[in-house]
mmCIF file with all atom_site columns, C-alpha atoms in Angstrom:
data_model
loop_
_atom_site.group_PDB
_atom_site.id
_atom_site.type_symbol
_atom_site.label_atom_id
_atom_site.label_alt_id
_atom_site.label_comp_id
_atom_site.label_asym_id
_atom_site.label_entity_id
_atom_site.label_seq_id
_atom_site.pdbx_PDB_ins_code
_atom_site.Cartn_x
_atom_site.Cartn_y
_atom_site.Cartn_z
_atom_site.occupancy
_atom_site.B_iso_or_equiv
_atom_site.pdbx_formal_charge
_atom_site.auth_seq_id
_atom_site.auth_comp_id
_atom_site.auth_asym_id
_atom_site.auth_atom_id
_atom_site.pdbx_PDB_model_num
ATOM 1   C CA . MET E 1 1   ? 0.000   0.000  0.000   1.00 50.00 ? 1   MET E CA 1
ATOM 2   C CA . VAL E 1 2   ? 2.871   2.381  0.798   1.00 50.00 ? 2   VAL E CA 1
ATOM 3   C CA . SER E 1 3   ? 4.564   1.750  -2.532  1.00 49.00 ? 3   SER E CA 1
ATOM 4   C CA . MET E 1 4   ? 1.282   2.551  -4.340  1.00 48.00 ? 4   MET E CA 1
ATOM 5   C CA . LYS E 1 5   ? 1.128   6.051  -2.751  1.00 48.00 ? 5   LYS E CA 1
ATOM 6   C CA . ILE E 1 6   ? 4.707   6.791  -3.755  1.00 49.00 ? 6   ILE E CA 1
ATOM 7   C CA . TYR E 1 7   ? 4.097   5.528  -7.285  1.00 50.00 ? 7   TYR E CA 1
ATOM 8   C CA . SER E 1 8   ? 0.919   7.602  -7.737  1.00 55.00 ? 8   SER E CA 1
ATOM 9   C CA . LYS E 1 9   ? 2.583   10.806 -6.465  1.00 54.00 ? 9   LYS E CA 1
ATOM 10  C CA . ARG E 1 10  ? 5.495   10.225 -8.817  1.00 59.00 ? 10  ARG E CA 1
ATOM 11  C CA . LEU E 1 11  ? 3.078   9.730  -11.704 1.00 63.00 ? 11  LEU E CA 1
ATOM 12  C CA . ILE E 1 12  ? 0.584   12.516 -10.968 1.00 65.00 ? 12  ILE E CA 1
ATOM 13  C CA . ARG E 1 13  ? 3.005   15.417 -10.580 1.00 65.00 ? 13  ARG E CA 1
ATOM 14  C CA . PRO E 1 14  ? 4.686   15.034 -13.989 1.00 68.00 ? 14  PRO E CA 1
ATOM 15  C CA . VAL E 1 15  ? 1.304   14.505 -15.665 1.00 66.00 ? 15  VAL E CA 1
ATOM 16  C CA . LEU E 1 16  ? -0.114  17.689 -14.115 1.00 62.00 ? 16  LEU E CA 1
ATOM 17  C CA . LEU E 1 17  ? 3.045   19.607 -14.976 1.00 64.00 ? 17  LEU E CA 1
ATOM 18  C CA . GLY E 1 18  ? 2.883   18.325 -18.560 1.00 67.00 ? 18  GLY E CA 1
ATOM 19  C CA . LEU E 1 19  ? -0.782  19.330 -18.886 1.00 61.00 ? 19  LEU E CA 1
ATOM 20  C CA . PHE E 1 20  ? 0.019   22.718 -17.393 1.00 62.00 ? 20  PHE E CA 1
ATOM 21  C CA . LEU E 1 21  ? 2.768   23.310 -19.964 1.00 61.00 ? 21  LEU E CA 1
ATOM 22  C CA . ILE E 1 22  ? 0.603   22.156 -22.877 1.00 64.00 ? 22  ILE E CA 1
ATOM 23  C CA . PHE E 1 23  ? -2.292  24.417 -21.910 1.00 59.00 ? 23  PHE E CA 1
ATOM 24  C CA . THR E 1 24  ? -0.055  27.360 -21.018 1.00 60.00 ? 24  THR E CA 1
ATOM 25  C CA . LEU E 1 25  ? 1.779   27.254 -24.318 1.00 62.00 ? 25  LEU E CA 1
ATOM 26  C CA . SER E 1 26  ? -1.487  26.897 -26.255 1.00 57.00 ? 26  SER E CA 1
ATOM 27  C CA . GLY E 1 27  ? -3.109  29.800 -24.368 1.00 56.00 ? 27  GLY E CA 1
ATOM 28  C CA . CYS E 1 28  ? -6.053  27.790 -23.031 1.00 53.00 ? 28  CYS E CA 1
ATOM 29  C CA . THR E 1 29  ? -6.751  29.705 -19.809 1.00 51.00 ? 29  THR E CA 1
ATOM 30  C CA . ALA E 1 30  ? -10.006 27.896 -19.031 1.00 50.00 ? 30  ALA E CA 1
ATOM 31  C CA . ALA E 1 31  ? -8.170  24.589 -18.907 1.00 47.00 ? 31  ALA E CA 1
ATOM 32  C CA . ILE E 1 32  ? -5.395  26.121 -16.815 1.00 48.00 ? 32  ILE E CA 1
ATOM 33  C CA . GLY E 1 33  ? -7.960  27.303 -14.269 1.00 53.00 ? 33  GLY E CA 1
ATOM 34  C CA . ALA E 1 34  ? -9.559  23.841 -14.222 1.00 52.00 ? 34  ALA E CA 1
ATOM 35  C CA . LEU E 1 35  ? -6.204  22.198 -13.623 1.00 49.00 ? 35  LEU E CA 1
ATOM 36  C CA . GLY E 1 36  ? -5.574  24.660 -10.787 1.00 51.00 ? 36  GLY E CA 1
ATOM 37  C CA . THR E 1 37  ? -8.641  23.358 -8.996  1.00 51.00 ? 37  THR E CA 1
ATOM 38  C CA . LEU E 1 38  ? -7.311  19.816 -9.226  1.00 48.00 ? 38  LEU E CA 1
ATOM 39  C CA . GLY E 1 39  ? -4.653  20.612 -6.674  1.00 46.00 ? 39  GLY E CA 1
ATOM 40  C CA . SER E 1 40  ? -1.626  21.955 -8.464  1.00 44.00 ? 40  SER E CA 1
ATOM 41  C CA . GLY E 1 41  ? -0.663  25.054 -6.500  1.00 46.00 ? 41  GLY E CA 1
ATOM 42  C CA . VAL E 1 42  ? 1.413   26.420 -9.379  1.00 43.00 ? 42  VAL E CA 1
ATOM 43  C CA . ILE E 1 43  ? -1.624  26.832 -11.636 1.00 44.00 ? 43  ILE E CA 1
ATOM 44  C CA . GLY E 1 44  ? -4.032  28.373 -9.118  1.00 44.00 ? 44  GLY E CA 1
ATOM 45  C CA . GLY E 1 45  ? -3.384  31.969 -10.135 1.00 46.00 ? 45  GLY E CA 1
ATOM 46  C CA . ALA E 1 46  ? -4.190  31.505 -13.822 1.00 44.00 ? 46  ALA E CA 1
ATOM 47  C CA . ASP E 1 47  ? -7.784  32.692 -13.386 1.00 43.00 ? 47  ASP E CA 1
ATOM 48  C CA . TYR E 1 48  ? -6.509  35.908 -11.780 1.00 45.00 ? 48  TYR E CA 1
ATOM 49  C CA . LEU E 1 49  ? -3.946  36.519 -14.494 1.00 44.00 ? 49  LEU E CA 1
ATOM 50  C CA . ALA E 1 50  ? -6.156  35.962 -17.530 1.00 48.00 ? 50  ALA E CA 1
ATOM 51  C CA . SER E 1 51  ? -9.785  36.492 -16.579 1.00 60.00 ? 51  SER E CA 1
ATOM 52  C CA . SER E 1 52  ? -12.363 38.031 -18.852 1.00 75.00 ? 52  SER E CA 1
ATOM 53  C CA . PRO E 1 53  ? -14.124 41.325 -18.057 1.00 86.00 ? 53  PRO E CA 1
ATOM 54  C CA . VAL E 1 54  ? -16.936 41.374 -15.496 1.00 91.00 ? 54  VAL E CA 1
ATOM 55  C CA . SER E 1 55  ? -20.285 42.219 -17.055 1.00 92.00 ? 55  SER E CA 1
ATOM 56  C CA . LYS E 1 56  ? -23.860 42.590 -15.922 1.00 94.00 ? 56  LYS E CA 1
ATOM 57  C CA . ALA E 1 57  ? -27.127 43.783 -17.423 1.00 95.00 ? 57  ALA E CA 1
ATOM 58  C CA . VAL E 1 58  ? -29.094 45.968 -15.007 1.00 94.00 ? 58  VAL E CA 1
ATOM 59  C CA . SER E 1 59  ? -32.757 46.960 -15.203 1.00 94.00 ? 59  SER E CA 1
ATOM 60  C CA . TYR E 1 60  ? -32.201 50.713 -15.137 1.00 94.00 ? 60  TYR E CA 1
ATOM 61  C CA . ASP E 1 61  ? -32.041 53.282 -17.898 1.00 94.00 ? 61  ASP E CA 1
ATOM 62  C CA . TYR E 1 62  ? -28.677 54.302 -19.310 1.00 95.00 ? 62  TYR E CA 1
ATOM 63  C CA . ASP E 1 63  ? -28.510 57.754 -17.672 1.00 95.00 ? 63  ASP E CA 1
ATOM 64  C CA . ARG E 1 64  ? -29.279 56.372 -14.206 1.00 95.00 ? 64  ARG E CA 1
ATOM 65  C CA . VAL E 1 65  ? -26.574 53.706 -14.513 1.00 95.00 ? 65  VAL E CA 1
ATOM 66  C CA . LYS E 1 66  ? -24.024 56.232 -15.775 1.00 95.00 ? 66  LYS E CA 1
ATOM 67  C CA . LYS E 1 67  ? -24.710 58.563 -12.829 1.00 96.00 ? 67  LYS E CA 1
ATOM 68  C CA . ALA E 1 68  ? -24.464 55.640 -10.404 1.00 95.00 ? 68  ALA E CA 1
ATOM 69  C CA . LEU E 1 69  ? -21.193 54.531 -12.012 1.00 95.00 ? 69  LEU E CA 1
ATOM 70  C CA . LEU E 1 70  ? -19.663 58.000 -11.690 1.00 95.00 ? 70  LEU E CA 1
ATOM 71  C CA . VAL E 1 71  ? -20.682 58.165 -8.019  1.00 95.00 ? 71  VAL E CA 1
ATOM 72  C CA . THR E 1 72  ? -19.154 54.712 -7.468  1.00 95.00 ? 72  THR E CA 1
ATOM 73  C CA . LEU E 1 73  ? -15.874 55.684 -9.117  1.00 95.00 ? 73  LEU E CA 1
ATOM 74  C CA . CYS E 1 74  ? -15.741 58.865 -7.033  1.00 94.00 ? 74  CYS E CA 1
ATOM 75  C CA . LYS E 1 75  ? -16.331 56.950 -3.784  1.00 95.00 ? 75  LYS E CA 1
ATOM 76  C CA . MET E 1 76  ? -13.660 54.409 -4.723  1.00 93.00 ? 76  MET E CA 1
ATOM 77  C CA . VAL E 1 77  ? -11.211 57.217 -5.660  1.00 94.00 ? 77  VAL E CA 1
ATOM 78  C CA . ILE E 1 78  ? -10.914 56.030 -9.252  1.00 94.00 ? 78  ILE E CA 1
ATOM 79  C CA . GLU E 1 79  ? -10.354 58.945 -11.633 1.00 94.00 ? 79  GLU E CA 1
ATOM 80  C CA . VAL E 1 80  ? -11.948 59.071 -15.068 1.00 95.00 ? 80  VAL E CA 1
ATOM 81  C CA . GLU E 1 81  ? -9.289  59.888 -17.665 1.00 95.00 ? 81  GLU E CA 1
ATOM 82  C CA . LYS E 1 82  ? -11.306 59.905 -20.882 1.00 95.00 ? 82  LYS E CA 1
ATOM 83  C CA . VAL E 1 83  ? -14.649 58.911 -22.354 1.00 95.00 ? 83  VAL E CA 1
ATOM 84  C CA . LYS E 1 84  ? -15.100 57.544 -25.859 1.00 96.00 ? 84  LYS E CA 1
ATOM 85  C CA . GLU E 1 85  ? -18.445 57.097 -27.605 1.00 95.00 ? 85  GLU E CA 1
ATOM 86  C CA . ILE E 1 86  ? -19.227 53.611 -28.888 1.00 93.00 ? 86  ILE E CA 1
ATOM 87  C CA . ASP E 1 87  ? -22.306 52.157 -30.559 1.00 93.00 ? 87  ASP E CA 1
ATOM 88  C CA . LYS E 1 88  ? -25.262 52.716 -28.181 1.00 93.00 ? 88  LYS E CA 1
ATOM 89  C CA . GLY E 1 89  ? -23.018 53.740 -25.290 1.00 95.00 ? 89  GLY E CA 1
ATOM 90  C CA . GLU E 1 90  ? -19.663 54.851 -23.985 1.00 96.00 ? 90  GLU E CA 1
ATOM 91  C CA . LYS E 1 91  ? -16.276 53.425 -23.162 1.00 96.00 ? 91  LYS E CA 1
ATOM 92  C CA . ILE E 1 92  ? -14.818 55.003 -20.030 1.00 95.00 ? 92  ILE E CA 1
ATOM 93  C CA . TYR E 1 93  ? -11.111 54.851 -19.222 1.00 96.00 ? 93  TYR E CA 1
ATOM 94  C CA . ALA E 1 94  ? -10.211 55.368 -15.567 1.00 95.00 ? 94  ALA E CA 1
ATOM 95  C CA . LYS E 1 95  ? -7.218  54.915 -13.288 1.00 93.00 ? 95  LYS E CA 1
ATOM 96  C CA . ALA E 1 96  ? -6.420  54.441 -9.596  1.00 90.00 ? 96  ALA E CA 1
ATOM 97  C CA . ASP E 1 97  ? -2.725  54.294 -8.715  1.00 87.00 ? 97  ASP E CA 1
ATOM 98  C CA . ASP E 1 98  ? -1.357  51.425 -10.865 1.00 84.00 ? 98  ASP E CA 1
ATOM 99  C CA . LEU E 1 99  ? -4.802  50.012 -11.651 1.00 89.00 ? 99  LEU E CA 1
ATOM 100 C CA . GLU E 1 100 ? -6.271  50.658 -15.100 1.00 92.00 ? 100 GLU E CA 1
ATOM 101 C CA . VAL E 1 101 ? -10.050 50.372 -15.460 1.00 93.00 ? 101 VAL E CA 1
ATOM 102 C CA . VAL E 1 102 ? -11.937 50.176 -18.759 1.00 94.00 ? 102 VAL E CA 1
ATOM 103 C CA . ILE E 1 103 ? -15.723 50.358 -18.510 1.00 95.00 ? 103 ILE E CA 1
ATOM 104 C CA . LYS E 1 104 ? -18.223 49.852 -21.319 1.00 96.00 ? 104 LYS E CA 1
ATOM 105 C CA . LEU E 1 105 ? -21.743 51.136 -20.762 1.00 96.00 ? 105 LEU E CA 1
ATOM 106 C CA . LYS E 1 106 ? -24.198 50.084 -23.421 1.00 96.00 ? 106 LYS E CA 1
ATOM 107 C CA . LYS E 1 107 ? -27.912 50.775 -23.777 1.00 96.00 ? 107 LYS E CA 1
ATOM 108 C CA . ILE E 1 108 ? -29.688 47.490 -24.478 1.00 96.00 ? 108 ILE E CA 1
ATOM 109 C CA . THR E 1 109 ? -33.266 48.791 -24.262 1.00 95.00 ? 109 THR E CA 1
ATOM 110 C CA . ARG E 1 110 ? -34.965 51.838 -22.785 1.00 94.00 ? 110 ARG E CA 1
ATOM 111 C CA . SER E 1 111 ? -34.788 50.261 -19.331 1.00 94.00 ? 111 SER E CA 1
ATOM 112 C CA . VAL E 1 112 ? -31.824 47.854 -19.531 1.00 96.00 ? 112 VAL E CA 1
ATOM 113 C CA . THR E 1 113 ? -28.156 48.852 -19.520 1.00 96.00 ? 113 THR E CA 1
ATOM 114 C CA . ARG E 1 114 ? -25.141 46.571 -19.778 1.00 96.00 ? 114 ARG E CA 1
ATOM 115 C CA . ILE E 1 115 ? -22.001 47.273 -17.725 1.00 96.00 ? 115 ILE E CA 1
ATOM 116 C CA . GLU E 1 116 ? -18.720 45.591 -18.668 1.00 95.00 ? 116 GLU E CA 1
ATOM 117 C CA . ILE E 1 117 ? -15.594 46.257 -16.621 1.00 94.00 ? 117 ILE E CA 1
ATOM 118 C CA . ALA E 1 118 ? -12.003 45.158 -17.085 1.00 92.00 ? 118 ALA E CA 1
ATOM 119 C CA . ALA E 1 119 ? -9.655  46.212 -14.295 1.00 90.00 ? 119 ALA E CA 1
ATOM 120 C CA . GLY E 1 120 ? -6.012  45.381 -13.858 1.00 86.00 ? 120 GLY E CA 1
ATOM 121 C CA . GLU E 1 121 ? -2.398  46.250 -14.404 1.00 82.00 ? 121 GLU E CA 1
ATOM 122 C CA . GLY E 1 122 ? -2.014  46.172 -18.171 1.00 68.00 ? 122 GLY E CA 1
ATOM 123 C CA . VAL E 1 123 ? -3.372  43.477 -20.461 1.00 60.00 ? 123 VAL E CA 1
ATOM 124 C CA . VAL E 1 124 ? -2.060  40.393 -18.666 1.00 63.00 ? 124 VAL E CA 1
ATOM 125 C CA . LYS E 1 125 ? -2.705  40.940 -14.969 1.00 75.00 ? 125 LYS E CA 1
ATOM 126 C CA . ARG E 1 126 ? -6.466  41.337 -14.361 1.00 77.00 ? 126 ARG E CA 1
ATOM 127 C CA . ASP E 1 127 ? -8.207  42.220 -11.111 1.00 82.00 ? 127 ASP E CA 1
ATOM 128 C CA . LYS E 1 128 ? -11.614 40.561 -11.244 1.00 89.00 ? 128 LYS E CA 1
ATOM 129 C CA . ALA E 1 129 ? -12.386 41.412 -7.600  1.00 89.00 ? 129 ALA E CA 1
ATOM 130 C CA . THR E 1 130 ? -12.153 45.169 -8.198  1.00 90.00 ? 130 THR E CA 1
ATOM 131 C CA . ALA E 1 131 ? -14.219 44.941 -11.389 1.00 92.00 ? 131 ALA E CA 1
ATOM 132 C CA . THR E 1 132 ? -16.889 42.942 -9.531  1.00 93.00 ? 132 THR E CA 1
ATOM 133 C CA . GLU E 1 133 ? -16.948 45.477 -6.684  1.00 94.00 ? 133 GLU E CA 1
ATOM 134 C CA . ILE E 1 134 ? -17.458 48.362 -9.125  1.00 94.00 ? 134 ILE E CA 1
ATOM 135 C CA . VAL E 1 135 ? -20.392 46.535 -10.756 1.00 95.00 ? 135 VAL E CA 1
ATOM 136 C CA . GLN E 1 136 ? -21.985 45.700 -7.374  1.00 95.00 ? 136 GLN E CA 1
ATOM 137 C CA . LYS E 1 137 ? -21.616 49.221 -5.963  1.00 95.00 ? 137 LYS E CA 1
ATOM 138 C CA . THR E 1 138 ? -22.933 50.766 -9.187  1.00 95.00 ? 138 THR E CA 1
ATOM 139 C CA . THR E 1 139 ? -26.006 48.521 -9.044  1.00 95.00 ? 139 THR E CA 1
ATOM 140 C CA . GLU E 1 140 ? -26.612 49.371 -5.365  1.00 95.00 ? 140 GLU E CA 1
ATOM 141 C CA . ILE E 1 141 ? -26.313 53.098 -5.989  1.00 94.00 ? 141 ILE E CA 1
ATOM 142 C CA . ALA E 1 142 ? -28.571 52.892 -9.067  1.00 94.00 ? 142 ALA E CA 1
ATOM 143 C CA . GLU E 1 143 ? -31.271 51.345 -6.851  1.00 93.00 ? 143 GLU E CA 1
ATOM 144 C CA . THR E 1 144 ? -31.312 54.313 -4.471  1.00 92.00 ? 144 THR E CA 1
ATOM 145 C CA . LEU E 1 145 ? -30.387 57.109 -6.868  1.00 84.00 ? 145 LEU E CA 1
ATOM 146 C CA . VAL E 1 146 ? -32.900 59.931 -7.170  1.00 78.00 ? 146 VAL E CA 1
ATOM 147 C CA . THR E 1 147 ? -33.077 61.147 -10.763 1.00 65.00 ? 147 THR E CA 1
#
């Protein structure tokens, strides 16, 4: 029984390392994240490093969501640097210390607005927790905002 444990540890580690290298070199971040949950501590941060933007559709009109977003950014001390118009909305570029935030607001219908936020340090290192917090706070403020 003891020899079986040693044999399986010797076999599992190289297999996981090999899978990690294959998926890393091919750019398959979803598979890297899945492997991280299997127990390989080396791979655990892949979801943090290459996560997609946080997005949510909220049942409020575009102007209400934009006001709520600006209040949220102000409370979180995130400064808006520039605003660019996109189809049916705006793309807002903001910054807080070393953190870059890109926010897309898009009007879906008269009463539904989509928020998409990518936060992080450059293209590679993403901060999903901050993006999620901005979306949650914006939604909370939109609920109570007097327009």
